[in-house]
Amino acid sequence: MILIADSGSTKCDWVLLDSTRNVISRITTQGINPVLLNISQISDILFQNKTLVSIYEDVNTVLFYGAGCGANTTKLFLKKILAEFFPKARVVVEEDLMAAIHGTTNEPGVVCILGTGSNCCFFDGEQAHVHQASLGFIIMDEGSGNYFGKQLLNAYFYNKMPLHLKEEFEGVFDVSLETVLKNLYEVNNPSAYLARFTPFLIDNRSEPFLSEIIEKGIKELFDNLISCYKQELIDKPLHFVGSIGFYLQGEILEEAKRRNIKIRSFVKRPIDNVINNLETIIA
């Protein structure tokens, strides 16, 4: 059996295929990011899932795409953990950008991940080229789920959020100072915690205050990250992969139009297209 995983910092989607490459089951676990989690935490995620535990000896190939897997050190770190959990499997670990590419296009273009975090690359038809390394949620990640979560918390605690939105925000989330500080500075994976606030922004995007936050985030995404690929975007299309890009495609299309950038597609979950291209990927 073949097991494919597409992991961000918030969640990891797993698909199990049989020998004829038909889908047997789909699994969702907590996100596995080797930059944010240690061996014990990653092992706990694997062992706590009954389906993964039940098939660990039957899997002969694991193809894992993940956030935080861009460096060789983190690839090897995660590969070792997965190889120990799936002892009979050939394990391949790639960064999430490769899943975005394999799940989006076979032709040259710029591919932007916009989910819990944000990242971008140029695919020349064979290889990915990254012009701007990501420093993650503390420094970069413009336009992402954790970026918008920070903006909402900032507005809430500085009392910039309109009263009716503030009251609604308090009704949805526990935003006591103790809880927020604990999740930001004591609990693992603060980027995923921040991203949890973003659905509130998307669901209430008709509110002028919130629509301004969205517009600002999308503008900063184009100004700081996508602009690194302006030469390629003269004659190549731009693709977006991830839930935030998918749900904010109207605002993204407007910003791209202002900049004369052609957007080819929005893909919420690239893993389905990865399955369709599996013959090429793991040949």
mmCIF file of N, CA, C and O in Angstrom, residues 19-69:
data_model
loop_
_atom_site.group_PDB
_atom_site.id
_atom_site.type_symbol
_atom_site.label_atom_id
_atom_site.label_comp_id
_atom_site.label_asym_id
_atom_site.label_seq_id
_atom_site.Cartn_x
_atom_site.Cartn_y
_atom_site.Cartn_z
ATOM 1 N N SER A 19 -2.720 -1.515 -3.884
ATOM 2 C CA SER A 19 -1.687 -1.841 -4.871
ATOM 3 C C SER A 19 -2.043 -1.388 -6.275
ATOM 4 O O SER A 19 -1.168 -1.203 -7.126
ATOM 5 N N THR A 20 -3.342 -1.198 -6.538
ATOM 6 C CA THR A 20 -3.767 -0.700 -7.848
ATOM 7 C C THR A 20 -3.979 0.819 -7.816
ATOM 8 O O THR A 20 -4.515 1.392 -8.744
ATOM 9 N N ARG A 21 -3.577 1.430 -6.713
ATOM 10 C CA ARG A 21 -3.608 2.881 -6.519
ATOM 11 C C ARG A 21 -5.013 3.463 -6.471
ATOM 12 O O ARG A 21 -5.266 4.588 -6.897
ATOM 13 N N ASN A 22 -5.915 2.673 -5.937
ATOM 14 C CA ASN A 22 -7.253 3.156 -5.624
ATOM 15 C C ASN A 22 -7.273 3.608 -4.165
ATOM 16 O O ASN A 22 -6.601 3.013 -3.317
ATOM 17 N N VAL A 23 -8.048 4.633 -3.865
ATOM 18 C CA VAL A 23 -8.100 5.181 -2.510
ATOM 19 C C VAL A 23 -8.844 4.226 -1.588
ATOM 20 O O VAL A 23 -9.986 3.845 -1.855
ATOM 21 N N ILE A 24 -8.171 3.824 -0.507
ATOM 22 C CA ILE A 24 -8.784 2.960 0.502
ATOM 23 C C ILE A 24 -9.396 3.800 1.613
ATOM 24 O O ILE A 24 -10.527 3.572 2.037
ATOM 25 N N SER A 25 -8.633 4.764 2.099
ATOM 26 C CA SER A 25 -9.151 5.609 3.175
ATOM 27 C C SER A 25 -8.425 6.943 3.202
ATOM 28 O O SER A 25 -7.326 7.086 2.647
ATOM 29 N N ARG A 26 -9.062 7.907 3.862
ATOM 30 C CA ARG A 26 -8.495 9.239 4.068
ATOM 31 C C ARG A 26 -8.467 9.507 5.571
ATOM 32 O O ARG A 26 -9.414 9.181 6.276
ATOM 33 N N ILE A 27 -7.388 10.098 6.013
ATOM 34 C CA ILE A 27 -7.173 10.337 7.437
ATOM 35 C C ILE A 27 -6.735 11.786 7.617
ATOM 36 O O ILE A 27 -5.982 12.314 6.788
ATOM 37 N N THR A 28 -7.163 12.399 8.680
ATOM 38 C CA THR A 28 -6.690 13.736 9.038
ATOM 39 C C THR A 28 -6.139 13.704 10.452
ATOM 40 O O THR A 28 -6.800 13.214 11.367
ATOM 41 N N THR A 29 -4.917 14.184 10.609
ATOM 42 C CA THR A 29 -4.312 14.284 11.935
ATOM 43 C C THR A 29 -3.854 15.717 12.157
ATOM 44 O O THR A 29 -3.939 16.559 11.264
ATOM 45 N N GLN A 30 -3.340 15.958 13.337
ATOM 46 C CA GLN A 30 -2.694 17.244 13.610
ATOM 47 C C GLN A 30 -1.532 17.427 12.636
ATOM 48 O O GLN A 30 -0.912 16.461 12.192
ATOM 49 N N GLY A 31 -1.248 18.662 12.283
ATOM 50 C CA GLY A 31 -0.142 18.933 11.382
ATOM 51 C C GLY A 31 1.196 18.480 11.950
ATOM 52 O O GLY A 31 1.429 18.566 13.155
ATOM 53 N N ILE A 32 2.059 17.985 11.062
ATOM 54 C CA ILE A 32 3.392 17.532 11.467
ATOM 55 C C ILE A 32 4.422 18.430 10.801
ATOM 56 O O ILE A 32 4.699 18.311 9.601
ATOM 57 N N ASN A 33 4.952 19.351 11.562
ATOM 58 C CA ASN A 33 5.982 20.270 11.075
ATOM 59 C C ASN A 33 7.245 20.007 11.897
ATOM 60 O O ASN A 33 7.281 20.314 13.098
ATOM 61 N N PRO A 34 8.303 19.440 11.286
ATOM 62 C CA PRO A 34 9.502 19.072 12.048
ATOM 63 C C PRO A 34 10.285 20.258 12.610
ATOM 64 O O PRO A 34 11.171 20.067 13.431
ATOM 65 N N VAL A 35 9.954 21.457 12.181
ATOM 66 C CA VAL A 35 10.583 22.643 12.758
ATOM 67 C C VAL A 35 9.938 22.985 14.098
ATOM 68 O O VAL A 35 10.599 23.461 15.019
ATOM 69 N N LEU A 36 8.649 22.703 14.209
ATOM 70 C CA LEU A 36 7.885 23.102 15.394
ATOM 71 C C LEU A 36 7.722 21.986 16.427
ATOM 72 O O LEU A 36 7.484 22.260 17.601
ATOM 73 N N LEU A 37 7.826 20.721 15.976
ATOM 74 C CA LEU A 37 7.568 19.595 16.868
ATOM 75 C C LEU A 37 8.813 18.732 17.045
ATOM 76 O O LEU A 37 9.626 18.595 16.126
ATOM 77 N N ASN A 38 8.921 18.105 18.214
ATOM 78 C CA ASN A 38 10.059 17.217 18.460
ATOM 79 C C ASN A 38 9.673 15.769 18.176
ATOM 80 O O ASN A 38 8.527 15.471 17.797
ATOM 81 N N ILE A 39 10.620 14.858 18.384
ATOM 82 C CA ILE A 39 10.389 13.444 18.085
ATOM 83 C C ILE A 39 9.190 12.894 18.847
ATOM 84 O O ILE A 39 8.325 12.215 18.287
ATOM 85 N N SER A 40 9.125 13.185 20.127
ATOM 86 C CA SER A 40 8.048 12.673 20.966
ATOM 87 C C SER A 40 6.685 13.166 20.495
ATOM 88 O O SER A 40 5.709 12.400 20.428
ATOM 89 N N GLN A 41 6.599 14.448 20.148
ATOM 90 C CA GLN A 41 5.322 15.022 19.714
ATOM 91 C C GLN A 41 4.865 14.433 18.381
ATOM 92 O O GLN A 41 3.679 14.141 18.189
ATOM 93 N N ILE A 42 5.798 14.251 17.452
ATOM 94 C CA ILE A 42 5.445 13.666 16.155
ATOM 95 C C ILE A 42 5.036 12.207 16.329
ATOM 96 O O ILE A 42 4.044 11.743 15.738
ATOM 97 N N SER A 43 5.769 11.471 17.149
ATOM 98 C CA SER A 43 5.436 10.065 17.406
ATOM 99 C C SER A 43 4.054 9.942 18.033
ATOM 100 O O SER A 43 3.279 9.030 17.695
ATOM 101 N N ASP A 44 3.732 10.850 18.939
ATOM 102 C CA ASP A 44 2.408 10.823 19.580
ATOM 103 C C ASP A 44 1.299 10.994 18.544
ATOM 104 O O ASP A 44 0.265 10.315 18.614
ATOM 105 N N ILE A 45 1.498 11.891 17.586
ATOM 106 C CA ILE A 45 0.494 12.108 16.541
ATOM 107 C C ILE A 45 0.270 10.823 15.746
ATOM 108 O O ILE A 45 -0.864 10.439 15.448
ATOM 109 N N LEU A 46 1.348 10.138 15.421
ATOM 110 C CA LEU A 46 1.252 8.898 14.646
ATOM 111 C C LEU A 46 0.590 7.792 15.454
ATOM 112 O O LEU A 46 -0.349 7.129 14.986
ATOM 113 N N PHE A 47 1.044 7.572 16.677
ATOM 114 C CA PHE A 47 0.553 6.459 17.483
ATOM 115 C C PHE A 47 -0.867 6.685 18.004
ATOM 116 O O PHE A 47 -1.560 5.714 18.344
ATOM 117 N N GLN A 48 -1.308 7.919 18.061
ATOM 118 C CA GLN A 48 -2.651 8.189 18.553
ATOM 119 C C GLN A 48 -3.723 7.979 17.488
ATOM 120 O O GLN A 48 -4.919 7.994 17.795
ATOM 121 N N ASN A 49 -3.301 7.774 16.231
ATOM 122 C CA ASN A 49 -4.280 7.542 15.170
ATOM 123 C C ASN A 49 -4.437 6.032 14.950
ATOM 124 O O ASN A 49 -3.498 5.348 14.530
ATOM 125 N N LYS A 50 -5.615 5.524 15.222
ATOM 126 C CA LYS A 50 -5.854 4.083 15.160
ATOM 127 C C LYS A 50 -5.661 3.521 13.754
ATOM 128 O O LYS A 50 -5.179 2.393 13.588
ATOM 129 N N THR A 51 -6.028 4.283 12.746
ATOM 130 C CA THR A 51 -5.883 3.790 11.371
ATOM 131 C C THR A 51 -4.417 3.639 11.000
ATOM 132 O O THR A 51 -4.008 2.621 10.432
ATOM 133 N N LEU A 52 -3.603 4.652 11.333
ATOM 134 C CA LEU A 52 -2.181 4.562 11.024
ATOM 135 C C LEU A 52 -1.532 3.391 11.762
ATOM 136 O O LEU A 52 -0.709 2.663 11.191
ATOM 137 N N VAL A 53 -1.917 3.202 12.997
ATOM 138 C CA VAL A 53 -1.357 2.100 13.783
ATOM 139 C C VAL A 53 -1.748 0.754 13.176
ATOM 140 O O VAL A 53 -0.942 -0.189 13.132
ATOM 141 N N SER A 54 -2.960 0.661 12.656
ATOM 142 C CA SER A 54 -3.448 -0.623 12.132
ATOM 143 C C SER A 54 -2.809 -1.018 10.807
ATOM 144 O O SER A 54 -2.821 -2.199 10.441
ATOM 145 N N ILE A 55 -2.227 -0.063 10.077
ATOM 146 C CA ILE A 55 -1.689 -0.393 8.743
ATOM 147 C C ILE A 55 -0.177 -0.189 8.641
ATOM 148 O O ILE A 55 0.393 -0.299 7.562
ATOM 149 N N TYR A 56 0.490 0.082 9.759
ATOM 150 C CA TYR A 56 1.890 0.474 9.681
ATOM 151 C C TYR A 56 2.795 -0.587 9.051
ATOM 152 O O TYR A 56 3.788 -0.257 8.398
ATOM 153 N N GLU A 57 2.443 -1.869 9.189
ATOM 154 C CA GLU A 57 3.268 -2.923 8.608
ATOM 155 C C GLU A 57 2.899 -3.231 7.159
ATOM 156 O O GLU A 57 3.623 -3.956 6.472
ATOM 157 N N ASP A 58 1.784 -2.716 6.677
ATOM 158 C CA ASP A 58 1.306 -3.015 5.323
ATOM 159 C C ASP A 58 1.724 -1.961 4.297
ATOM 160 O O ASP A 58 1.561 -2.166 3.099
ATOM 161 N N VAL A 59 2.230 -0.845 4.776
ATOM 162 C CA VAL A 59 2.605 0.257 3.878
ATOM 163 C C VAL A 59 4.007 0.013 3.319
ATOM 164 O O VAL A 59 4.955 -0.217 4.066
ATOM 165 N N ASN A 60 4.134 0.047 1.980
ATOM 166 C CA ASN A 60 5.455 -0.144 1.366
ATOM 167 C C ASN A 60 6.056 1.146 0.821
ATOM 168 O O ASN A 60 7.240 1.186 0.494
ATOM 169 N N THR A 61 5.230 2.205 0.720
ATOM 170 C CA THR A 61 5.732 3.501 0.259
ATOM 171 C C THR A 61 5.046 4.616 1.022
ATOM 172 O O THR A 61 3.819 4.631 1.139
ATOM 173 N N VAL A 62 5.835 5.540 1.560
ATOM 174 C CA VAL A 62 5.297 6.735 2.209
ATOM 175 C C VAL A 62 5.834 7.951 1.471
ATOM 176 O O VAL A 62 7.048 8.119 1.326
ATOM 177 N N LEU A 63 4.930 8.776 0.964
ATOM 178 C CA LEU A 63 5.295 10.019 0.300
ATOM 179 C C LEU A 63 4.757 11.154 1.151
ATOM 180 O O LEU A 63 3.547 11.397 1.192
ATOM 181 N N PHE A 64 5.646 11.836 1.865
ATOM 182 C CA PHE A 64 5.243 12.864 2.819
ATOM 183 C C PHE A 64 5.677 14.236 2.329
ATOM 184 O O PHE A 64 6.867 14.500 2.134
ATOM 185 N N TYR A 65 4.693 15.116 2.130
ATOM 186 C CA TYR A 65 4.953 16.511 1.791
ATOM 187 C C TYR A 65 4.630 17.352 3.017
ATOM 188 O O TYR A 65 3.523 17.239 3.557
ATOM 189 N N GLY A 66 5.565 18.198 3.455
ATOM 190 C CA GLY A 66 5.248 18.931 4.666
ATOM 191 C C GLY A 66 5.861 20.302 4.806
ATOM 192 O O GLY A 66 6.957 20.573 4.292
ATOM 193 N N ALA A 67 5.154 21.167 5.510
ATOM 194 C CA ALA A 67 5.716 22.454 5.912
ATOM 195 C C ALA A 67 6.896 22.193 6.837
ATOM 196 O O ALA A 67 6.872 21.266 7.645
ATOM 197 N N GLY A 68 7.942 22.991 6.698
ATOM 198 C CA GLY A 68 9.120 22.810 7.534
ATOM 199 C C GLY A 68 10.081 21.750 7.034
ATOM 200 O O GLY A 68 11.051 21.415 7.713
ATOM 201 N N CYS A 69 9.821 21.195 5.842
ATOM 202 C CA CYS A 69 10.654 20.119 5.296
ATOM 203 C C CYS A 69 11.553 20.595 4.155
ATOM 204 O O CYS A 69 11.964 19.803 3.302
#
